[in-house]
mmCIF file with all atom_site columns, C-alpha atoms in Angstrom:
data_model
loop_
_atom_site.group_PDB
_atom_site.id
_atom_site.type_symbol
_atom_site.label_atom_id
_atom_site.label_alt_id
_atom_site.label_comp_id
_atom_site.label_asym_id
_atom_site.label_entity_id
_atom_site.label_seq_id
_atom_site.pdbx_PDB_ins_code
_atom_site.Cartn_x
_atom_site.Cartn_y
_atom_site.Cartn_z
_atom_site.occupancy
_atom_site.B_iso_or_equiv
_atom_site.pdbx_formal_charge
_atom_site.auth_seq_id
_atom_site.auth_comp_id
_atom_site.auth_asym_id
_atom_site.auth_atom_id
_atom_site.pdbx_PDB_model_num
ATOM 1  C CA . UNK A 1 1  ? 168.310 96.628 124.413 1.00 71.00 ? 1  UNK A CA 1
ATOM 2  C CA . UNK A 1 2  ? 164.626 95.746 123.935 1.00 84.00 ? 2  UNK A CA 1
ATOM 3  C CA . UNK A 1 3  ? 162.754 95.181 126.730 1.00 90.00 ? 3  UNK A CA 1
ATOM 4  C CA . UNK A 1 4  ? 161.885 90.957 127.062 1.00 93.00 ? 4  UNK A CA 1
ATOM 5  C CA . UNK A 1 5  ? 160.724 88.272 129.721 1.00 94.00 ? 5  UNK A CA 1
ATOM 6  C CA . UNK A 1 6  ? 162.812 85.972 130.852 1.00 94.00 ? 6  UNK A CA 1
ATOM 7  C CA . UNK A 1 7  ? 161.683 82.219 132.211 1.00 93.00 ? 7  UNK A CA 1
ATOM 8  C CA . UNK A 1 8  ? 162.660 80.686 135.534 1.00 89.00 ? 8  UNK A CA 1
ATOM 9  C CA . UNK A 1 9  ? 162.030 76.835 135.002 1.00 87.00 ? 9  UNK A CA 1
ATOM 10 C CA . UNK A 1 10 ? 163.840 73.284 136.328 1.00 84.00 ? 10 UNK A CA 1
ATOM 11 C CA . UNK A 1 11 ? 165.442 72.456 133.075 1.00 81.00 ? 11 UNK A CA 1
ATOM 12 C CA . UNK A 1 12 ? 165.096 69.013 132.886 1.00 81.00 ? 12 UNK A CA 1
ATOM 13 C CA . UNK A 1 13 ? 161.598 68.305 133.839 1.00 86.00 ? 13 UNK A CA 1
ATOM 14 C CA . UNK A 1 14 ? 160.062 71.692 132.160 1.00 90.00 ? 14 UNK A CA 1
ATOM 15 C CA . UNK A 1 15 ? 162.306 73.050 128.813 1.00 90.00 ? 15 UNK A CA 1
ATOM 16 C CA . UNK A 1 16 ? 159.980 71.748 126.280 1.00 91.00 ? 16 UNK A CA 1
ATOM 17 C CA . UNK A 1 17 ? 157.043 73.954 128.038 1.00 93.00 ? 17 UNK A CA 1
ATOM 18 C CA . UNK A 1 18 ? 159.049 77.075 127.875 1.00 93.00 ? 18 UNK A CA 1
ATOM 19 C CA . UNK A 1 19 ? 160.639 76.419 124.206 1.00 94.00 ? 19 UNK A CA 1
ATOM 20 C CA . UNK A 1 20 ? 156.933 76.062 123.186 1.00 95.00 ? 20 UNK A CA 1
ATOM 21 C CA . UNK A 1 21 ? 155.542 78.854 125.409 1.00 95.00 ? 21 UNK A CA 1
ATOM 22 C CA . UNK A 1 22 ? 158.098 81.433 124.515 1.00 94.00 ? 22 UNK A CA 1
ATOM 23 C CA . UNK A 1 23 ? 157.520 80.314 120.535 1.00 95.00 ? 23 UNK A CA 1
ATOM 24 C CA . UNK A 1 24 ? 153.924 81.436 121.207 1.00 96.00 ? 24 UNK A CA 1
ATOM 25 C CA . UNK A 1 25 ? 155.016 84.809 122.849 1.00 95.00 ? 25 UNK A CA 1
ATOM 26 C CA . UNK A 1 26 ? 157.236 85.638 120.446 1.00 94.00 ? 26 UNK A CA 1
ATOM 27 C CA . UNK A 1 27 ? 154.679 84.906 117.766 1.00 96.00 ? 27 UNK A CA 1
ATOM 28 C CA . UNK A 1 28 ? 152.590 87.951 119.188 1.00 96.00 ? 28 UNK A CA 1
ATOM 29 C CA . UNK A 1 29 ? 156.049 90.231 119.488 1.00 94.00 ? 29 UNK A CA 1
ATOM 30 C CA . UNK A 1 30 ? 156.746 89.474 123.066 1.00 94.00 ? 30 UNK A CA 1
ATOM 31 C CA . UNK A 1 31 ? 160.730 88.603 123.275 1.00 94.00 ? 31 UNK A CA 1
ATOM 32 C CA . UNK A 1 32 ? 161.521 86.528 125.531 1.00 94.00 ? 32 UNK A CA 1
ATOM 33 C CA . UNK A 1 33 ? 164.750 84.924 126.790 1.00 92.00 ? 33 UNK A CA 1
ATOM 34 C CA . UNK A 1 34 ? 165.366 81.408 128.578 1.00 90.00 ? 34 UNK A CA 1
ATOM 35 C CA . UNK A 1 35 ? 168.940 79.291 128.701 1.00 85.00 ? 35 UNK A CA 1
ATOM 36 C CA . UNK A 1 36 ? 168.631 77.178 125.691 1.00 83.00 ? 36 UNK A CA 1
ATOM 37 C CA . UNK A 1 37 ? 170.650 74.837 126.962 1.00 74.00 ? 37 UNK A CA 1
ATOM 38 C CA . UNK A 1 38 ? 172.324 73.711 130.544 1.00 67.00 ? 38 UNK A CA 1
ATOM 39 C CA . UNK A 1 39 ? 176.178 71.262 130.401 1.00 64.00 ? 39 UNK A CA 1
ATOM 40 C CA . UNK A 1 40 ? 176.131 69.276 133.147 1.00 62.00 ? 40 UNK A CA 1
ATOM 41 C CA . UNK A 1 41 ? 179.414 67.598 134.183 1.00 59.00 ? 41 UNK A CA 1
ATOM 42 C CA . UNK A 1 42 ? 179.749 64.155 135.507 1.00 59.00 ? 42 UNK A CA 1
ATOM 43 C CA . UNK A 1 43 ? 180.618 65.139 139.195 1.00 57.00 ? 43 UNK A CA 1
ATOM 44 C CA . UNK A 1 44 ? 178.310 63.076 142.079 1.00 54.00 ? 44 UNK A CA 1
ATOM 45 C CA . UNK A 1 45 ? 175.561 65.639 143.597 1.00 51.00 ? 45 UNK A CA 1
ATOM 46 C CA . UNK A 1 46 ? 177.111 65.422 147.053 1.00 48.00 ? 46 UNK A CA 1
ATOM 47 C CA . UNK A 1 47 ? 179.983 67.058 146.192 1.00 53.00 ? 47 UNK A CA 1
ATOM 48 C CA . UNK A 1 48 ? 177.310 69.833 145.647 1.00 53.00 ? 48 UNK A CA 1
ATOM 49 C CA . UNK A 1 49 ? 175.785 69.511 148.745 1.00 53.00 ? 49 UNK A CA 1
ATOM 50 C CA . UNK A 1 50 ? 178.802 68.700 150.548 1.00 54.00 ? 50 UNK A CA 1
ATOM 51 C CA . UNK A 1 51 ? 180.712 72.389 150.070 1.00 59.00 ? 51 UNK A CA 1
ATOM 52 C CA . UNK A 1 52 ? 182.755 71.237 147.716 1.00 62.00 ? 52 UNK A CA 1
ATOM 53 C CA . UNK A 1 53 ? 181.777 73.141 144.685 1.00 58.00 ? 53 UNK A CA 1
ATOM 54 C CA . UNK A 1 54 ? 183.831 74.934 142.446 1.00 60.00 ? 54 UNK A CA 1
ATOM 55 C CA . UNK A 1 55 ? 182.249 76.775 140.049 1.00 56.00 ? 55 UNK A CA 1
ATOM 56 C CA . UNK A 1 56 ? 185.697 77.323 137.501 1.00 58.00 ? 56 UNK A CA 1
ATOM 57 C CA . UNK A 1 57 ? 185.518 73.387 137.011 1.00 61.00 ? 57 UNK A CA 1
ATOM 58 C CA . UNK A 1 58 ? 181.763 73.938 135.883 1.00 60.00 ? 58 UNK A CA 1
ATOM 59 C CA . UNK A 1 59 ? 181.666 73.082 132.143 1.00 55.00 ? 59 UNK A CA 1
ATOM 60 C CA . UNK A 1 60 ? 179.001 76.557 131.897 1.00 57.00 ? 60 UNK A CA 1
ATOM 61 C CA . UNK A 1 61 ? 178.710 78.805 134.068 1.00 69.00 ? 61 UNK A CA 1
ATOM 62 C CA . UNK A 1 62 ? 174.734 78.605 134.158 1.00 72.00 ? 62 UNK A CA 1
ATOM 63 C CA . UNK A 1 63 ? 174.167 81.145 136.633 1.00 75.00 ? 63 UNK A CA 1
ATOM 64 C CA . UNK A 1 64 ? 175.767 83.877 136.401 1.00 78.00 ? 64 UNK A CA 1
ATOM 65 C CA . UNK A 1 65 ? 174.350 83.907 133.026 1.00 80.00 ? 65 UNK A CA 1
ATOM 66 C CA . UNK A 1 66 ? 170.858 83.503 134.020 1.00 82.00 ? 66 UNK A CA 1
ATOM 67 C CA . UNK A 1 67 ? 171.304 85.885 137.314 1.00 86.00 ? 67 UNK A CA 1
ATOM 68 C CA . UNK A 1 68 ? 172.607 88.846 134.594 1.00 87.00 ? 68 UNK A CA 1
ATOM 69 C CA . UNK A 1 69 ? 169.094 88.361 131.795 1.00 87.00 ? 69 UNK A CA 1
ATOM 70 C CA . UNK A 1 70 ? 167.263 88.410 135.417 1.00 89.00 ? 70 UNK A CA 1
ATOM 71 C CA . UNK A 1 71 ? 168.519 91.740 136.295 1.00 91.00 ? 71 UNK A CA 1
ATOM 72 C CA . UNK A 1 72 ? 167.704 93.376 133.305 1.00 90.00 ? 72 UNK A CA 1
ATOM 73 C CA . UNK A 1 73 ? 164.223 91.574 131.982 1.00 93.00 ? 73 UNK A CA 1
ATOM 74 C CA . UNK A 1 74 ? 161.139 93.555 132.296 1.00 93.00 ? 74 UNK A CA 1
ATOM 75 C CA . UNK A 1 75 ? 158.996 90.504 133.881 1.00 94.00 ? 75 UNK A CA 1
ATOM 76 C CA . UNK A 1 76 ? 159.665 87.074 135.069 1.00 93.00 ? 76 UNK A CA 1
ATOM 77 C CA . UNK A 1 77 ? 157.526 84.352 134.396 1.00 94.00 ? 77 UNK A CA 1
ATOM 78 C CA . UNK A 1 78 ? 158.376 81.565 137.142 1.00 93.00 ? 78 UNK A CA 1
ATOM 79 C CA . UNK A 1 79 ? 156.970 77.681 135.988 1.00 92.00 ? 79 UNK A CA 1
ATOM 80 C CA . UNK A 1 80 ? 156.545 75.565 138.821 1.00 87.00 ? 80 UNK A CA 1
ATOM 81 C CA . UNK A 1 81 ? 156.392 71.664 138.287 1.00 80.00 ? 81 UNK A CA 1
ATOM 82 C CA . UNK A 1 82 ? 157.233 68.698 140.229 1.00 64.00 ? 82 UNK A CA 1
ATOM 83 C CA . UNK A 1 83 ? 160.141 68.339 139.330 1.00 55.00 ? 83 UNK A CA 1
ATOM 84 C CA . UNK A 1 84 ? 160.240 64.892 137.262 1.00 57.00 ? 84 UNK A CA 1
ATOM 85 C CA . UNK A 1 85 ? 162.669 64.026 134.920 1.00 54.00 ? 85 UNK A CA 1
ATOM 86 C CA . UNK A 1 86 ? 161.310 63.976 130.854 1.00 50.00 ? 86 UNK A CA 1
ATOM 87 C CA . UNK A 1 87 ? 163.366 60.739 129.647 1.00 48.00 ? 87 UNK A CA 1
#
């Protein structure tokens, strides 16, 4: 597998920074990888913060997917923002 950076980001207020800043790496030969897309469910947040997760009823399993490009990237490039939803 060819070595590549992959991008730790909050999805809904930063994906159109790193689908535009991995373009631009890859147009100098850098590969990079970043989860294209996340499926939410409708489930209340609490249920989340209450214990009551279950991650076979998640639609995508998100993490595990992320967690096993993390292990084998050569770099990390974290983006930090506040947080604020894009409408």
């Amino acid at each position: 597998m060819k070595p590549y950076i992959v991008f730790s980001y909050h999805y809904n207020s930063d994906i159109e920074f790193v689908r535009a800043l991995s373009q631009i790496l890859r147009n100098v030969e850098i590969p990079c990888w970043y989860l294209e897309t996340v499926m939410k469910k409708n489930r209340p947040w609490q249920d989340y913060a209450g214990g009551k997760f279950d991650w076979q009823e998640e639609p995508q399993n998100w993490q595990a997917t992320f967690l096993e490009h993390f292990i084998l990237a050569r770099g990390v490039i974290v983006v930090f923002s506040r947080g604020r939803e894009v409408s």
